Coordinates of C-alpha atoms in Angstrom, one line a residue:
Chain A
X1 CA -15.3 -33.9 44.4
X2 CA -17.6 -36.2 44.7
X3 CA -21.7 -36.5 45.3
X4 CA -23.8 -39.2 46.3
X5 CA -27.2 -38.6 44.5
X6 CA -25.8 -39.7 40.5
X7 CA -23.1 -41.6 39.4
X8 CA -22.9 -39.4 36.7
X9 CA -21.6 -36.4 39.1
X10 CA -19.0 -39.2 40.6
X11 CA -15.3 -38.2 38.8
X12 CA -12.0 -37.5 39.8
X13 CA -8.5 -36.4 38.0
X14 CA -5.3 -37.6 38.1
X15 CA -2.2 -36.0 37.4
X16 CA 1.0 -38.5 36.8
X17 CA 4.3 -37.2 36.3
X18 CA 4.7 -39.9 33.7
X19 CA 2.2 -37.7 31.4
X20 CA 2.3 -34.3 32.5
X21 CA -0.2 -32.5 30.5
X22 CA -2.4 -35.3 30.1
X23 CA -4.5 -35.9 33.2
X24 CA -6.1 -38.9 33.8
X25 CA -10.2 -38.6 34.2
X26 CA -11.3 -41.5 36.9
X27 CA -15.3 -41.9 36.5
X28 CA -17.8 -44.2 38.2
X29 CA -19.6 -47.2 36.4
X30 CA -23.3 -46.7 36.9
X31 CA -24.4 -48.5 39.9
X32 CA -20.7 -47.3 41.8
X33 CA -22.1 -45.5 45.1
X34 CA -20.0 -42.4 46.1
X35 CA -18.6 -43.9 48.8
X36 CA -17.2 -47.0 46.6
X37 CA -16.0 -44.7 44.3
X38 CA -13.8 -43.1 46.5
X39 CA -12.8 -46.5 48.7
X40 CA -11.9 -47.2 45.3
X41 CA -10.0 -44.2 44.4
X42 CA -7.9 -43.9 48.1
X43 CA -7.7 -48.1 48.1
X44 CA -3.9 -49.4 48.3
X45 CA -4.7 -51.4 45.2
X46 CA -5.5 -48.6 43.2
X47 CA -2.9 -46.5 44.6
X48 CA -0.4 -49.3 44.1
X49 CA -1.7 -50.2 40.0
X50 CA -0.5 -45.9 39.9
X51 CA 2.7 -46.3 41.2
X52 CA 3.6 -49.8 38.9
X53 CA 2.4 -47.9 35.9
X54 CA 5.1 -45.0 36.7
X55 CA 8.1 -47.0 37.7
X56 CA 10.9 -47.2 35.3
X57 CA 9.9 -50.6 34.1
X58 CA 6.2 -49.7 34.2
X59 CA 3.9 -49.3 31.1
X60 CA 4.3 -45.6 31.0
X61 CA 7.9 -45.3 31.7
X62 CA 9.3 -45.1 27.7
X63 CA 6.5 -42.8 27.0
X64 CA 4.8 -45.7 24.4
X65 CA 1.5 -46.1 26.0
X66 CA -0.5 -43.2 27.4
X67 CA -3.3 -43.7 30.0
X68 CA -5.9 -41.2 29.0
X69 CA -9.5 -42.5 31.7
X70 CA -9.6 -45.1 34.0
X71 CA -13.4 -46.4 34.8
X72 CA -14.3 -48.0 38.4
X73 CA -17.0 -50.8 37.7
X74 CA -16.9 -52.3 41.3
X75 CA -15.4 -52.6 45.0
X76 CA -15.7 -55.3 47.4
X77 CA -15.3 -54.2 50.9
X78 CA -13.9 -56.7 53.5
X79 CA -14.8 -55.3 56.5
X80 CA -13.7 -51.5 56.1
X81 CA -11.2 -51.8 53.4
X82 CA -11.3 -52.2 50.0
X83 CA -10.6 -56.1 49.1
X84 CA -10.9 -56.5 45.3
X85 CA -11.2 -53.7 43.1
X86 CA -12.7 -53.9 39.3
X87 CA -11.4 -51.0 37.0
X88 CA -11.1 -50.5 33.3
X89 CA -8.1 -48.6 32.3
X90 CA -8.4 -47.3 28.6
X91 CA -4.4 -47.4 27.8
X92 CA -3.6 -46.3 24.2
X93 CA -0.4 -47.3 21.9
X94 CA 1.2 -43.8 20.6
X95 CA 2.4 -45.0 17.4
X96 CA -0.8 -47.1 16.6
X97 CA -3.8 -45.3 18.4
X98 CA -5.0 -49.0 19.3
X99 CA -6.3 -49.3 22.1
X100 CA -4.5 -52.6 24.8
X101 CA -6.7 -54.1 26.9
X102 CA -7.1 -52.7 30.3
X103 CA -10.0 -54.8 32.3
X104 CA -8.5 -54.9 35.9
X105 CA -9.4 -57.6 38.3
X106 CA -6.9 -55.9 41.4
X107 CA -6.8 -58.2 44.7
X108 CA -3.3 -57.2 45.4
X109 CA -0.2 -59.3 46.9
X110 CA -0.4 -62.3 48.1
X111 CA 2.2 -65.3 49.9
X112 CA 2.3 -68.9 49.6
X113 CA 4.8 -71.5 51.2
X114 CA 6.7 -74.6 50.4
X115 CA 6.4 -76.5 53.3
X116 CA 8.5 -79.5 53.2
X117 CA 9.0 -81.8 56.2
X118 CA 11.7 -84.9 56.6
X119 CA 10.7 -87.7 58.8
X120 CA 11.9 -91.4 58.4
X121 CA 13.8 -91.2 54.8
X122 CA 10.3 -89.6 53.2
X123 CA 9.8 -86.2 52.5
X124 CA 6.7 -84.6 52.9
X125 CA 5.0 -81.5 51.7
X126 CA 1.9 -79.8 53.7
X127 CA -1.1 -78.8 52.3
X128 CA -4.6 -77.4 52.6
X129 CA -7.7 -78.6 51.2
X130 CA -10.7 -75.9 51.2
X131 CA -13.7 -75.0 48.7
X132 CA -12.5 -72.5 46.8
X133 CA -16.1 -71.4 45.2
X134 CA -14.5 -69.4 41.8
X135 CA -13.4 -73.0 40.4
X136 CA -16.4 -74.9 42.6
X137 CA -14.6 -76.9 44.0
X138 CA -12.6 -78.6 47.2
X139 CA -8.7 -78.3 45.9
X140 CA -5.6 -78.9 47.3
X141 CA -3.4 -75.8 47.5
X142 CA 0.2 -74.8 48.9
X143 CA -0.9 -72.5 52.4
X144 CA -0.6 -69.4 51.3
X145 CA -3.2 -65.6 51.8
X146 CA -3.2 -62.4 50.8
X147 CA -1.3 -59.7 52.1
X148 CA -2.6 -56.7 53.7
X149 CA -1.5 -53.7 51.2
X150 CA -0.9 -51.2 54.1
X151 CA 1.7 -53.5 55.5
X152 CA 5.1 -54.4 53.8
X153 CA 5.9 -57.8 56.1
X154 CA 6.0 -60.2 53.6
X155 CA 7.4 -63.0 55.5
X156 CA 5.4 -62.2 58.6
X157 CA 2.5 -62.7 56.6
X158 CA 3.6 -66.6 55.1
X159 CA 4.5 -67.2 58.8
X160 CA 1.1 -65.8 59.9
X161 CA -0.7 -68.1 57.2
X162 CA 1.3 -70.9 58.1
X163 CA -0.2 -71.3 61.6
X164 CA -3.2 -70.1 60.7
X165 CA -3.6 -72.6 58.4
X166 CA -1.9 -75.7 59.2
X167 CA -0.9 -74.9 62.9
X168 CA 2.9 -75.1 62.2
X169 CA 4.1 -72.0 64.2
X170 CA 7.2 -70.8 62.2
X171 CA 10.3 -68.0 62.9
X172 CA 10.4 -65.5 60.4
X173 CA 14.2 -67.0 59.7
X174 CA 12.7 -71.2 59.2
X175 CA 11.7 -69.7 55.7
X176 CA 13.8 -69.5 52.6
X177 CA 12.7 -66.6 50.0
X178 CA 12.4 -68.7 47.0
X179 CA 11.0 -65.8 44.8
X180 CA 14.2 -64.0 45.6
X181 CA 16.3 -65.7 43.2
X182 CA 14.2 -64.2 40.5
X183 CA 16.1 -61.8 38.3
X184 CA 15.8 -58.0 39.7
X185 CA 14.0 -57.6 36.8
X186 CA 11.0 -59.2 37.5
X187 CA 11.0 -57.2 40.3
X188 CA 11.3 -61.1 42.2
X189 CA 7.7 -61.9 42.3
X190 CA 5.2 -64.0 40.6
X191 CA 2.0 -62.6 38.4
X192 CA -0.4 -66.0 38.2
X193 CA -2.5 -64.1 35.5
X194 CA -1.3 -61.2 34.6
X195 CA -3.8 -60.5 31.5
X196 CA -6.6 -59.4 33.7
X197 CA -5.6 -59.7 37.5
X198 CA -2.9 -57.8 39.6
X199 CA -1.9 -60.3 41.7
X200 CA 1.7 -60.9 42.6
X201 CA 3.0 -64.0 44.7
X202 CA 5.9 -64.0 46.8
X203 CA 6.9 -67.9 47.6
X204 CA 8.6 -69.2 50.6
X205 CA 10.1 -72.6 51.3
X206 CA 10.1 -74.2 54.9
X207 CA 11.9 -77.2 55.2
X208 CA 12.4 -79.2 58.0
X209 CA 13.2 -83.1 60.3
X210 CA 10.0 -84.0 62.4
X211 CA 9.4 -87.2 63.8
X212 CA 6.8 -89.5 62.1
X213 CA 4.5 -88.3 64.9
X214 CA 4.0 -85.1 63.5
X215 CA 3.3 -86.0 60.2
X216 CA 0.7 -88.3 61.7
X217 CA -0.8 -85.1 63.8
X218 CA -0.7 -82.8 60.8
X219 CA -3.3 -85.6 58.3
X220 CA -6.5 -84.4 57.7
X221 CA -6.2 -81.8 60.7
X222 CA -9.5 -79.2 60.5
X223 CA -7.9 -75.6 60.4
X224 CA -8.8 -71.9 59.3
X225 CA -10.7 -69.1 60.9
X226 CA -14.1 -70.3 61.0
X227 CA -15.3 -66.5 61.1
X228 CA -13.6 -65.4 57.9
X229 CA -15.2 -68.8 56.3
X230 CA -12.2 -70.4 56.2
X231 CA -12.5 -74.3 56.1
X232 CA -9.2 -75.9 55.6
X233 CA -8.7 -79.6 55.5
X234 CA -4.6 -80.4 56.4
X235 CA -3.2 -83.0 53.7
X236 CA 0.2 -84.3 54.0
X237 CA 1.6 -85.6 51.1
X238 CA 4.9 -87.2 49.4
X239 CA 6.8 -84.1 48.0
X240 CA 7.7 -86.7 44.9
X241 CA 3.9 -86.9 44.5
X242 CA 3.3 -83.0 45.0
X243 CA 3.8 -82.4 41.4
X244 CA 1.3 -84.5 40.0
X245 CA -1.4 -84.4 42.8
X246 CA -2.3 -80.7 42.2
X247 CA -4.3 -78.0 40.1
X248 CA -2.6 -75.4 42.1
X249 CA -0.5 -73.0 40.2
X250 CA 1.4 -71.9 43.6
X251 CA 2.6 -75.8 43.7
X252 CA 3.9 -75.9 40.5
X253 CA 5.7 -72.7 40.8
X254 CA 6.7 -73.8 44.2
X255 CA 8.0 -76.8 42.5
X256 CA 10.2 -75.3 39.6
X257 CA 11.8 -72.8 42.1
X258 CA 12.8 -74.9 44.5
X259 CA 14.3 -77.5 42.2
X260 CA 16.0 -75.5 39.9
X261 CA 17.4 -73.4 42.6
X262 CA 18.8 -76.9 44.5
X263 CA 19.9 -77.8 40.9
X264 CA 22.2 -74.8 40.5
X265 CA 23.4 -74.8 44.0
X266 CA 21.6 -71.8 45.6
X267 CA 20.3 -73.6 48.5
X268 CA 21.9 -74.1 52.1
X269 CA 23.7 -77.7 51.6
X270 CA 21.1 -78.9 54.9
X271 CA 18.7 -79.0 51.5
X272 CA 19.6 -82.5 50.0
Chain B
X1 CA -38.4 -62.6 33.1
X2 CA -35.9 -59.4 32.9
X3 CA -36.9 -56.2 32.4
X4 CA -34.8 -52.8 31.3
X5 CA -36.1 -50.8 33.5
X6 CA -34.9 -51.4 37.2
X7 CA -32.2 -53.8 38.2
X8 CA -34.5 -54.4 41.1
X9 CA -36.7 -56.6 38.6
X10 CA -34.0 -58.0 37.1
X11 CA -33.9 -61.5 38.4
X12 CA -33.9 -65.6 37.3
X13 CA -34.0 -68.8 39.2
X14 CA -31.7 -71.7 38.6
X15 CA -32.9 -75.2 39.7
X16 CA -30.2 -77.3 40.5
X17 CA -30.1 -81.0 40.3
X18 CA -27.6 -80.9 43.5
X19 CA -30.2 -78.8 45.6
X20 CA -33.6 -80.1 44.8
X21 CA -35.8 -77.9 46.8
X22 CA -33.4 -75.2 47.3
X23 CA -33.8 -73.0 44.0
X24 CA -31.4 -70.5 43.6
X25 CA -31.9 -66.8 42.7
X26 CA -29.6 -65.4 40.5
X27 CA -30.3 -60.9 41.0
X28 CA -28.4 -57.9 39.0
X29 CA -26.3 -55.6 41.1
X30 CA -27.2 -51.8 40.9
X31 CA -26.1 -50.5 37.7
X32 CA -26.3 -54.5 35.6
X33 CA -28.6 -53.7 32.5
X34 CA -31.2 -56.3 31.4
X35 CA -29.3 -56.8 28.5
X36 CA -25.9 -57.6 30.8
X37 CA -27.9 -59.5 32.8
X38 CA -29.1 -61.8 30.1
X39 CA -25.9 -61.9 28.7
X40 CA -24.7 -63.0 32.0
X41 CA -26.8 -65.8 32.6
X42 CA -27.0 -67.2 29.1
X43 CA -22.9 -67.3 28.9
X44 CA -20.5 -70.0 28.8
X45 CA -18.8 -68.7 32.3
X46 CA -21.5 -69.0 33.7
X47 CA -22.9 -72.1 32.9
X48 CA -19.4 -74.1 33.0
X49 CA -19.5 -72.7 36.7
X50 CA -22.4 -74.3 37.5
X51 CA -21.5 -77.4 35.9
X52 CA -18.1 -77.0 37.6
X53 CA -20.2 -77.2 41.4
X54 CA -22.4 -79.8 40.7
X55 CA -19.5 -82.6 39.4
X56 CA -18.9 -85.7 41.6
X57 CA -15.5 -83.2 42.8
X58 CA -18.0 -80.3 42.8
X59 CA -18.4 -77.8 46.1
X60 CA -22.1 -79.5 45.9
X61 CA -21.4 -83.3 45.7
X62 CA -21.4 -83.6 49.0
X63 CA -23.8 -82.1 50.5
X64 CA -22.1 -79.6 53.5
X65 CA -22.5 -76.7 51.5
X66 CA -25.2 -74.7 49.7
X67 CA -25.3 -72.3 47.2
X68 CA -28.2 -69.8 48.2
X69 CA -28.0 -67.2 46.1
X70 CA -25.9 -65.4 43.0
X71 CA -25.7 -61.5 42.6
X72 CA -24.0 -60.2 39.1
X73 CA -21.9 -57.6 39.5
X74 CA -20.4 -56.7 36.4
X75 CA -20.1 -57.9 32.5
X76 CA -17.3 -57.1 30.2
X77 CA -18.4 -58.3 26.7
X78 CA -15.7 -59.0 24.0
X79 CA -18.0 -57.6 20.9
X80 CA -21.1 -60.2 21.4
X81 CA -20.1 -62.3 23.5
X82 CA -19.4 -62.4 27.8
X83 CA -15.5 -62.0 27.9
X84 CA -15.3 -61.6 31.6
X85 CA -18.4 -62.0 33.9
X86 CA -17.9 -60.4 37.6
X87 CA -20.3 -62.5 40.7
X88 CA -21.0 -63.0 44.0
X89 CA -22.0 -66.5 44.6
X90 CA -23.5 -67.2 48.3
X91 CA -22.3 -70.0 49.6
X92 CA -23.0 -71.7 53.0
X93 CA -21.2 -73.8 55.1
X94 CA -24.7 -76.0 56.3
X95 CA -22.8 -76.8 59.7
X96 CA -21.7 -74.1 61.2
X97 CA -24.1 -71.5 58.7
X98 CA -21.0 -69.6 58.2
X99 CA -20.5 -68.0 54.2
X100 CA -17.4 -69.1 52.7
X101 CA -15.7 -66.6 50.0
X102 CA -17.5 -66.6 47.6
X103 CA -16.7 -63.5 45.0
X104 CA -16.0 -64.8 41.3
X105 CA -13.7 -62.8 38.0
X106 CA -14.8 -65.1 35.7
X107 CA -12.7 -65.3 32.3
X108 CA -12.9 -69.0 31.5
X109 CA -10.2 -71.6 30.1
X110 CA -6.7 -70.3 28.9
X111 CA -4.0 -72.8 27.4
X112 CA 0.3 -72.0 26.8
X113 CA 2.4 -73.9 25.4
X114 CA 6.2 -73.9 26.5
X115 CA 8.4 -73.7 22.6
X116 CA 11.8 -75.6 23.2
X117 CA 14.1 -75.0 20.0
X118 CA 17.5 -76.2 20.5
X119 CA 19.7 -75.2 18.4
X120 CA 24.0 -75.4 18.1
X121 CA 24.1 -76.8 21.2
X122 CA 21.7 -74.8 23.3
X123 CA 18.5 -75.3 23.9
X124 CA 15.9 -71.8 24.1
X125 CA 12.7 -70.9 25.1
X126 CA 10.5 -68.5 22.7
X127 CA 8.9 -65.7 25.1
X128 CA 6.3 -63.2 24.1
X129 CA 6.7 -59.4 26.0
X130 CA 3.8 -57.4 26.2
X131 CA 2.4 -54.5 28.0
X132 CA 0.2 -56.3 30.5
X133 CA -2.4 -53.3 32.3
X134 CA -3.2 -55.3 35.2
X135 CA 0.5 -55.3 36.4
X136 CA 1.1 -52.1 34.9
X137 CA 4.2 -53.1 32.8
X138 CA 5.8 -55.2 30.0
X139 CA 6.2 -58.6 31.3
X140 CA 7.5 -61.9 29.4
X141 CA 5.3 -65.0 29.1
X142 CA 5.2 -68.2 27.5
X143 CA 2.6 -67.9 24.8
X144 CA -1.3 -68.3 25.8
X145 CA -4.5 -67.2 25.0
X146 CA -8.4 -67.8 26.0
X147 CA -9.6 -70.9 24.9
X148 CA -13.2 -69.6 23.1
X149 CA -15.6 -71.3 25.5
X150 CA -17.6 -72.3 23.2
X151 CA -15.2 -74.6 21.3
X152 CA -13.5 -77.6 22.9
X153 CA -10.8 -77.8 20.8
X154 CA -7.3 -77.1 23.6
X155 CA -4.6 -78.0 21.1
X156 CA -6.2 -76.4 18.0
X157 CA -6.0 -73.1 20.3
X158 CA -2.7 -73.4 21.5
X159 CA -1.5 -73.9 18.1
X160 CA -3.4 -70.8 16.7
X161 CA -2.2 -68.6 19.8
X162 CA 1.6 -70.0 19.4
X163 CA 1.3 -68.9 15.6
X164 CA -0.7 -65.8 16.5
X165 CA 2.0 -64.6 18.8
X166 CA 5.3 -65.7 17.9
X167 CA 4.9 -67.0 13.8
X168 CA 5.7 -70.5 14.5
X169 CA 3.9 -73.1 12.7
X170 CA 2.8 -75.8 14.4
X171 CA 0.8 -79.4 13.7
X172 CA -1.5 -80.4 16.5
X173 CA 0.9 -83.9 16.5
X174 CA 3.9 -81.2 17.6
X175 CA 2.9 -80.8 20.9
X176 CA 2.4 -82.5 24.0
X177 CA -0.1 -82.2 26.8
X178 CA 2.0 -81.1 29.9
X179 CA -1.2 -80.9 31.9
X180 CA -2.5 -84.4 31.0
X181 CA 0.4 -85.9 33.1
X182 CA -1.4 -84.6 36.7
X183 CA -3.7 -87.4 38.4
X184 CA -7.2 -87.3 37.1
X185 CA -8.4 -86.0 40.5
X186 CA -7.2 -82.7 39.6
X187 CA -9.3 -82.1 36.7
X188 CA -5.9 -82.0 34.3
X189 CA -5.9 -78.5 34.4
X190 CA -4.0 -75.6 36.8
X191 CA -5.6 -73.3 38.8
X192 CA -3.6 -70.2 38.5
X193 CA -6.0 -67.5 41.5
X194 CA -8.4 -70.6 42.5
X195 CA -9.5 -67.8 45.3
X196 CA -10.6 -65.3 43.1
X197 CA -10.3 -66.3 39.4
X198 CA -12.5 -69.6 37.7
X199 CA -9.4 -69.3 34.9
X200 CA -7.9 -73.0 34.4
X201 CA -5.2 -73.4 32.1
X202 CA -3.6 -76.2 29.8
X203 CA 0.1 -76.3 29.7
X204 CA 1.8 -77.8 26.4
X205 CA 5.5 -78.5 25.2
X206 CA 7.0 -78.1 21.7
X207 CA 10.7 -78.9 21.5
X208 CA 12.4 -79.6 18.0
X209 CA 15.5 -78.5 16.6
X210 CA 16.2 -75.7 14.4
X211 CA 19.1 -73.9 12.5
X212 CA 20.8 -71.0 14.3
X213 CA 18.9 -69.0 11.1
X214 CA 15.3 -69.7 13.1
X215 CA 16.3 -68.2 16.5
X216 CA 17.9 -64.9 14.7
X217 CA 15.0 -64.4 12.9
X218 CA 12.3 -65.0 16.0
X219 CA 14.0 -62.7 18.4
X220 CA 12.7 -59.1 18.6
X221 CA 9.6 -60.0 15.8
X222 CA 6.9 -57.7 16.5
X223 CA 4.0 -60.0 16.4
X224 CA 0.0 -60.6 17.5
X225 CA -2.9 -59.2 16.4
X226 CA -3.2 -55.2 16.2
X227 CA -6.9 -54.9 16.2
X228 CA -6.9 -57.0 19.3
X229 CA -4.9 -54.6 20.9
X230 CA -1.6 -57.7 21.2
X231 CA 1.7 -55.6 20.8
X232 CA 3.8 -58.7 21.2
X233 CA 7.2 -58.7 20.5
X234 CA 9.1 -62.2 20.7
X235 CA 12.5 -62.9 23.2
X236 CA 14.1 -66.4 22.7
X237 CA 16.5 -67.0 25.6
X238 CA 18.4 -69.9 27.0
X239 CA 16.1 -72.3 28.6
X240 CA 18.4 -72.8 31.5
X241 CA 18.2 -69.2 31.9
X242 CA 14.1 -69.6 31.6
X243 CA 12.9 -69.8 35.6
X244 CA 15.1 -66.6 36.8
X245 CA 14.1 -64.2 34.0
X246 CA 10.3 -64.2 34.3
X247 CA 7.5 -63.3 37.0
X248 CA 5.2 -65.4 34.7
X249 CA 3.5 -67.7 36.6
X250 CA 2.5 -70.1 33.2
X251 CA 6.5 -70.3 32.6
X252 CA 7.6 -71.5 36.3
X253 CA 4.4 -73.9 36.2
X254 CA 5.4 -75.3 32.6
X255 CA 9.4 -75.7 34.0
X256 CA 8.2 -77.7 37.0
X257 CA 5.4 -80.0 35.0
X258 CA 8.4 -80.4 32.0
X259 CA 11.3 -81.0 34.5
X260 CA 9.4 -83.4 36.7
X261 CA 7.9 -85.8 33.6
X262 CA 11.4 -85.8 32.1
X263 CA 13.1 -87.1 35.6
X264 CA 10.0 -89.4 35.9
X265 CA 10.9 -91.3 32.3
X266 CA 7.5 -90.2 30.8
X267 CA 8.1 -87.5 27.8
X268 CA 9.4 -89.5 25.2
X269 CA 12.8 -90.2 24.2
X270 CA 13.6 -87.5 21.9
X271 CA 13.4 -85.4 25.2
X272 CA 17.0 -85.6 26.9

């Protein structure tokens, strides 16, 4: 299928059942090695962008749009698997022959967590603070990680963050799905930017009493794993402040969901 | 300094201000032209990025970390200019030597402006739907667009992008800055994929009234611009209905900054 001496020799074929008689060609950008190409081409995230296309609410399900190449421009291995994935998909409209923009920056799933603690007639919300080197910056964010593709435990994963990140050692029951009240439709997760990246975000709340103690224990706490480069700062913060005190998208979704789900009753009464 | 010949001689020092003595080479990934690697270097992204780590709030200001070295991975240019710009920054953790993350998609500014029309009573939201490639299906959003890097002007953009995408007419006096109620510290601006993605994004509101007539004739117009490859068509739907019905990330974020200023007394009066 595939060599290693040109990336001109590097292709592969796809055949959807959404288009039958139209397979899709999948080349290599020049400067793609032969074993990118096909990390790329057996990745999760690539396997996973096939399967969303195909679904009935996917971009090929009423037979509108046709995918007729999909170019690899770049992996990023972490470790042994693929972690981002950079693809151009050339996806036409029938009716017009335009072409709709298809630049794919894929990084996959990923969880984040409302965690909200009680203690002495104050609510609190816990955060991290970590360089985050795309915006350049030292931010404060909602915990939250990616999700390993192969694996479907979403809520192991926020509880996994969680204690990696702050050291609060959850049950996989202490969390509330928040993303869950989401119309079906949606298919109850978050896209942050859907015009060029893949990422979806499921979002969890935590809420809990702990004595002042623990608040005081949790401020400014030095967390992460050092060996992945993690660097995480532990801010606690009023939760009536939380909406203002933040660039992070998560927070602000975090935020609406939570509120307008307590507004229309949808949360255990223990929520105030 | 670049030739066309080899990405291996493809390569440019940057001198920063926050490093003096620590120049930083910037080198082409296998398969980068000369001409993508100019491009790269000479764009907007990439300069706002290295303004963006050498601010007082910058990964720089303080001195624990250093920026050693920046490899280009990819361009995708939008005609002649760098629409999305793909790099590895290196970026060290002086302590502990340890690399932090440091892989960049970087698409610049974005702004989106939440439409409130109330009308007989009820109060909607106007939506755009669109095939989105990275998540592989049609998805609605509030409207948005890139800001052009170049040009500072945030409200002149959301304007343009709201008529663009939906028809609506709007003065740059119609709308208000959601974003520009968050503490200074944050830059005024959300972070939607801090971890992989430089995008920031303004948030603005629109709400007037209009006769039933107006919301008829919006929903289901087949809008945006063709030869841009936007297939838009607009949805106007309750707003109460709003933070169930979407997985978009700008809408949920909008919600939470519109919901919170109105309980906090600050949008003006007109606002309920």
């Amino acid at each position: 299928m595939a060599t290693d001496s040109s990336s001109s020799t590097l292709a592969h074929t796809i055949h959807l059942p959404s288009q039958p008689g139209q397979p899709v060609p999948v080349v290599a950008a020049s400067g793609v090695s032969g074993s990118d190409f096909r990390n790329a081409i057996e990745s999760s995230l690539f396997k996973q962008w096939l399967k969303n296309i195909q679904t009935q609410t996917g971009m090929l399900a009423n037979g509108a749009m046709s995918l007729s190449q999909v170019l690899i421009q770049g992996v990023d291995m972490f470790g042994k698997r693929v972690g981002f994935l950079k693809f151009k998909a050339d996806v036409v409209d029938k009716e017009t022959g335009l072409k709709v923009p298809g630049i794919v920056f894929a990084r996959g799933p990923a969880v984040a967590v409302l965690i909200l603690l009680d203690s002495d007639g104050e609510t609190y919300a816990v955060l991290t603070e970590q360089v985050r080197v795309p915006v350049g910056r030292l931010i404060l964010e909602l915990p939250a990680g990616m999700l390993d593709a192969d694996k479907g435990d979403i809520v192991g994963a926020a509880v996994k963050e969680v204690e990696e990140e702050t050291g609060i050692h959850l049950n996989l029951d202490d969390v509330i799905d928040l993303t869950a009240f989401l119309e079906p439709s949606t298919g109850c997760k978050i896209f942050p930017s859907p015009g060029g990246c893949d990422e979806d975000i499921s979002l969890f709340l935590h809420r809990t009493e702990v004595d002042k103690g623990i608040i005081q224990q949790l401020q400014g706490k030095q967390m992460g794993l050092r060996d992945q480069g993690e660097f995480i700062k532990v801010h606690v913060a009023p939760y009536k402040n939380l909406w203002r005190m933040t660039a992070d998208a998560k927070a602000l979704m975090a935020i609406a969901l939570y509120e307008m789900a307590k507004r229309d009753g949808l949360l255990p009464s223990l929520q105030d």
